[in-house]
């Protein structure tokens, strides 16, 4: 469920930060820090649903969590470094192009 369908939490918080005059890096950093409680909360909720005798082994879950954390950390570090010398223009073009393609596909009946 989203406040505005199609707008990601990070996209919305970064856009708000930029509108308030924050630098690209500061807006992105704040956005990713703001995601920590939501990710931990949703992860904790899902973990609480897994318990029981028929639950899968914890080893794959822990391994997947560690790998996801590592990859996520590296990607966020790369993005923050990227934003020191680049703008969000490429991401904006991608979002507009993808949104337009989905709009056309739904309008023409290719996607229902």
Coordinates of N, CA and C in Angstrom, one line a residue:
X1 N 0.9 -1.2 0.0 CA 0.0 0.0 0.0 C 0.9 1.2 0.0
X2 N 0.6 2.2 -0.9 CA 1.4 3.4 -1.0 C 0.5 4.6 -0.8
X3 N 1.1 5.7 -0.4 CA 0.4 6.9 -0.3 C 0.0 7.4 -1.7
X4 N 0.9 7.3 -2.6 CA 0.7 7.6 -4.0 C 1.1 6.4 -4.8
X5 N 0.2 5.7 -5.4 CA 0.6 4.4 -6.1 C 1.6 4.7 -7.2
X6 N 2.6 3.9 -7.3 CA 3.7 4.1 -8.3 C 4.9 4.9 -7.8
X7 N 4.8 5.5 -6.7 CA 5.9 6.3 -6.1 C 6.5 5.5 -5.0
X8 N 7.8 5.2 -5.2 CA 8.5 4.4 -4.1 C 8.7 5.3 -2.9
X9 N 8.9 4.7 -1.8 CA 9.2 5.4 -0.5 C 10.5 6.2 -0.7
X10 N 11.5 5.6 -1.3 CA 12.8 6.3 -1.5 C 12.7 7.4 -2.5
X11 N 11.9 7.1 -3.5 CA 11.7 8.2 -4.6 C 11.0 9.4 -4.0
X12 N 10.0 9.1 -3.2 CA 9.2 10.2 -2.6 C 10.1 11.0 -1.6
X13 N 10.8 10.3 -0.7 CA 11.6 11.0 0.3 C 12.8 11.8 -0.4
X14 N 13.4 11.2 -1.4 CA 14.5 11.9 -2.1 C 13.9 13.2 -2.8
X15 N 12.7 13.0 -3.5 CA 12.1 14.2 -4.1 C 11.8 15.3 -3.1
X16 N 11.3 14.9 -2.0 CA 10.9 15.9 -0.9 C 12.2 16.5 -0.4
X17 N 13.3 15.8 -0.2 CA 14.5 16.4 0.3 C 15.1 17.4 -0.7
X18 N 15.0 17.0 -2.0 CA 15.5 17.9 -3.0 C 14.6 19.2 -3.1
X19 N 13.3 19.0 -2.9 CA 12.4 20.2 -2.9 C 12.7 21.1 -1.7
X20 N 13.2 20.5 -0.6 CA 13.5 21.3 0.5 C 14.9 21.9 0.5
X21 N 15.6 21.7 -0.6 CA 16.9 22.3 -0.7 C 18.1 21.4 -0.3
X22 N 17.9 20.2 0.1 CA 19.0 19.3 0.4 C 19.8 18.9 -0.8
X23 N 21.1 18.6 -0.6 CA 21.9 18.1 -1.7 C 21.4 16.7 -2.1
X24 N 21.8 16.3 -3.3 CA 21.4 15.0 -3.8 C 21.9 13.9 -2.9
X25 N 23.1 14.0 -2.4 CA 23.7 13.0 -1.5 C 22.9 13.0 -0.2
X26 N 22.7 14.2 0.4 CA 22.0 14.2 1.7 C 20.6 13.7 1.6
X27 N 19.9 14.0 0.5 CA 18.5 13.5 0.4 C 18.5 12.0 0.2
X28 N 19.4 11.5 -0.6 CA 19.5 10.0 -0.7 C 19.9 9.3 0.6
X29 N 20.9 9.9 1.3 CA 21.3 9.3 2.5 C 20.2 9.3 3.5
X30 N 19.4 10.4 3.7 CA 18.3 10.4 4.6 C 17.2 9.4 4.2
X31 N 17.0 9.3 2.9 CA 16.0 8.4 2.4 C 16.3 6.9 2.8
X32 N 17.6 6.5 2.6 CA 18.0 5.2 2.9 C 18.0 5.0 4.4
X33 N 18.4 6.0 5.2 CA 18.3 5.8 6.7 C 16.9 5.7 7.2
X34 N 16.0 6.4 6.5 CA 14.6 6.4 6.9 C 14.0 5.0 6.6
X35 N 14.6 4.3 5.6 CA 14.0 3.0 5.3 C 14.4 1.9 6.3
X36 N 15.4 2.1 7.1 CA 15.8 1.1 8.1 C 14.7 0.6 9.0
X37 N 13.9 1.5 9.7 CA 12.8 1.0 10.5 C 11.8 0.2 9.8
X38 N 11.5 0.7 8.6 CA 10.4 0.0 7.8 C 10.9 -1.4 7.4
X39 N 12.2 -1.5 7.0 CA 12.7 -2.8 6.5 C 12.9 -3.8 7.7
X40 N 13.4 -3.3 8.9 CA 13.5 -4.1 10.0 C 12.1 -4.5 10.6
X41 N 11.1 -3.6 10.5 CA 9.8 -4.0 11.0 C 9.1 -5.0 10.1
X42 N 9.2 -4.8 8.8 CA 8.6 -5.8 7.9 C 9.3 -7.1 8.0
X43 N 10.6 -7.1 8.1 CA 11.4 -8.4 8.2 C 11.1 -9.1 9.5
X44 N 11.0 -8.3 10.6 CA 10.6 -8.9 11.9 C 9.2 -9.5 11.9
X45 N 8.3 -8.9 11.2 CA 6.9 -9.4 11.1 C 6.9 -10.7 10.3
X46 N 7.6 -10.7 9.2 CA 7.6 -11.9 8.4 C 8.3 -13.1 9.1
X47 N 9.4 -12.7 9.9 CA 10.1 -13.8 10.6 C 9.2 -14.4 11.7
X48 N 8.3 -13.5 12.3 CA 7.4 -14.0 13.3 C 6.4 -15.0 12.8
X49 N 6.2 -14.9 11.5 CA 5.2 -15.8 10.8 C 5.8 -17.2 10.5
X50 N 7.1 -17.3 10.5 CA 7.8 -18.5 10.0 C 7.9 -19.6 11.0
X51 N 7.8 -19.3 12.3 CA 8.0 -20.3 13.4 C 7.1 -21.5 13.3
X52 N 7.5 -22.5 14.0 CA 6.7 -23.8 14.0 C 7.5 -25.0 13.6
X53 N 6.9 -26.1 13.7 CA 7.6 -27.4 13.4 C 7.9 -27.5 11.9
X54 N 7.0 -27.1 11.1 CA 7.1 -27.3 9.6 C 7.9 -26.1 9.0
X55 N 8.5 -25.3 9.8 CA 9.2 -24.1 9.2 C 10.5 -24.6 8.5
X56 N 11.0 -23.8 7.5 CA 12.2 -24.2 6.9 C 13.4 -24.0 7.8
X57 N 14.5 -24.5 7.4 CA 15.8 -24.3 8.2 C 16.1 -22.8 8.2
X58 N 16.7 -22.4 9.3 CA 17.1 -21.0 9.5 C 18.4 -20.7 8.7
X59 N 19.2 -21.7 8.4 CA 20.5 -21.4 7.7 C 20.3 -20.7 6.4
X60 N 19.4 -21.2 5.5 CA 19.2 -20.4 4.2 C 18.6 -19.0 4.5
X61 N 17.8 -18.9 5.5 CA 17.2 -17.5 5.8 C 18.3 -16.6 6.2
X62 N 19.2 -17.1 7.1 CA 20.3 -16.2 7.6 C 21.3 -15.9 6.5
X63 N 21.6 -16.9 5.7 CA 22.5 -16.7 4.6 C 22.0 -15.7 3.6
X64 N 20.7 -15.8 3.2 CA 20.1 -14.8 2.3 C 20.0 -13.4 2.9
X65 N 19.8 -13.3 4.2 CA 19.8 -12.0 4.9 C 21.2 -11.4 4.8
X66 N 22.2 -12.1 5.1 CA 23.6 -11.6 5.1 C 24.0 -11.2 3.7
X67 N 23.6 -12.0 2.7 CA 24.0 -11.6 1.3 C 23.2 -10.4 0.9
X68 N 21.9 -10.3 1.2 CA 21.1 -9.2 0.8 C 21.6 -7.9 1.5
X69 N 22.0 -8.0 2.8 CA 22.6 -6.9 3.5 C 23.9 -6.4 2.8
X70 N 24.8 -7.3 2.5 CA 26.0 -7.0 1.8 C 25.8 -6.3 0.5
X71 N 25.0 -6.9 -0.4 CA 24.7 -6.4 -1.7 C 24.0 -5.0 -1.6
X72 N 23.1 -4.9 -0.7 CA 22.4 -3.6 -0.5 C 23.3 -2.5 0.0
X73 N 24.2 -2.9 0.9 CA 25.2 -1.9 1.4 C 26.1 -1.4 0.3
X74 N 26.6 -2.3 -0.5 CA 27.5 -2.0 -1.7 C 26.8 -1.1 -2.7
X75 N 25.5 -1.4 -3.0 CA 24.8 -0.6 -4.0 C 24.5 0.8 -3.4
X76 N 24.1 0.9 -2.2 CA 23.8 2.2 -1.6 C 25.1 3.0 -1.5
X77 N 26.2 2.4 -1.2 CA 27.5 3.1 -1.2 C 27.9 3.6 -2.6
X78 N 27.7 2.7 -3.6 CA 27.9 3.1 -5.0 C 27.0 4.3 -5.4
X79 N 25.7 4.2 -5.0 CA 24.8 5.2 -5.4 C 25.2 6.6 -4.8
X80 N 25.5 6.6 -3.5 CA 25.9 7.8 -2.9 C 27.1 8.4 -3.5
X81 N 28.1 7.6 -3.9 CA 29.3 8.1 -4.6 C 28.9 8.6 -6.0
X82 N 28.1 7.9 -6.7 CA 27.6 8.3 -8.0 C 26.9 9.6 -8.0
X83 N 26.1 9.9 -6.9 CA 25.4 11.1 -6.8 C 26.2 12.3 -6.5
X84 N 27.5 12.1 -6.1 CA 28.4 13.3 -5.9 C 28.7 13.9 -7.2
X85 N 28.7 13.2 -8.3 CA 29.1 13.8 -9.6 C 28.0 13.7 -10.6
X86 N 26.9 13.0 -10.4 CA 25.8 12.9 -11.3 C 24.5 13.3 -10.8
X87 N 23.5 13.5 -11.7 CA 22.2 13.9 -11.2 C 21.2 12.7 -11.3
X88 N 20.0 13.0 -10.9 CA 19.0 11.9 -11.0 C 18.3 11.8 -12.4
X89 N 18.9 12.5 -13.4 CA 18.2 12.6 -14.7 C 18.1 11.2 -15.3
X90 N 19.1 10.4 -15.2 CA 18.9 9.0 -15.8 C 17.8 8.2 -15.2
X91 N 17.7 8.3 -13.8 CA 16.6 7.6 -13.1 C 15.3 8.2 -13.5
X92 N 15.2 9.5 -13.7 CA 13.9 10.2 -14.1 C 13.5 9.7 -15.5
X93 N 14.4 9.7 -16.4 CA 14.1 9.3 -17.8 C 13.6 7.8 -17.7
X94 N 14.3 7.0 -17.0 CA 13.9 5.6 -16.8 C 12.4 5.5 -16.3
X95 N 12.1 6.2 -15.3 CA 10.8 6.1 -14.7 C 9.7 6.7 -15.6
X96 N 10.0 7.7 -16.3 CA 9.0 8.3 -17.3 C 8.8 7.3 -18.4
X97 N 9.9 6.8 -18.9 CA 9.8 5.8 -20.1 C 9.1 4.6 -19.7
X98 N 9.4 4.0 -18.5 CA 8.7 2.8 -18.0 C 7.3 3.1 -17.8
X99 N 7.0 4.2 -17.1 CA 5.6 4.6 -16.9 C 4.8 4.7 -18.1
X100 N 5.4 5.4 -19.1 CA 4.7 5.6 -20.4 C 4.5 4.2 -21.1
X101 N 5.5 3.3 -21.1 CA 5.3 2.0 -21.7 C 4.2 1.2 -21.0
X102 N 4.1 1.3 -19.7 CA 3.1 0.6 -19.0 C 1.7 1.2 -19.3
X103 N 1.6 2.5 -19.4 CA 0.4 3.2 -19.7 C -0.1 2.8 -21.1
X104 N 0.8 2.7 -22.0 CA 0.4 2.3 -23.4 C 0.0 0.8 -23.4
X105 N 0.8 0.0 -22.7 CA 0.5 -1.4 -22.7 C -0.9 -1.7 -22.1
X106 N -1.2 -1.0 -21.0 CA -2.5 -1.2 -20.4 C -3.6 -0.6 -21.3
X107 N -3.4 0.6 -21.8 CA -4.4 1.2 -22.7 C -4.7 0.4 -24.0
X108 N -3.7 -0.3 -24.5 CA -3.9 -1.1 -25.7 C -4.3 -2.6 -25.4
X109 N -4.4 -2.9 -24.1 CA -4.9 -4.2 -23.7 C -3.8 -5.3 -23.7
X110 N -2.5 -4.9 -23.9 CA -1.5 -5.9 -23.8 C -1.3 -6.4 -22.4
X111 N -1.5 -5.5 -21.4 CA -1.5 -5.8 -20.0 C -2.8 -5.5 -19.4
X112 N -3.3 -6.4 -18.6 CA -4.6 -6.1 -18.0 C -4.5 -5.9 -16.5

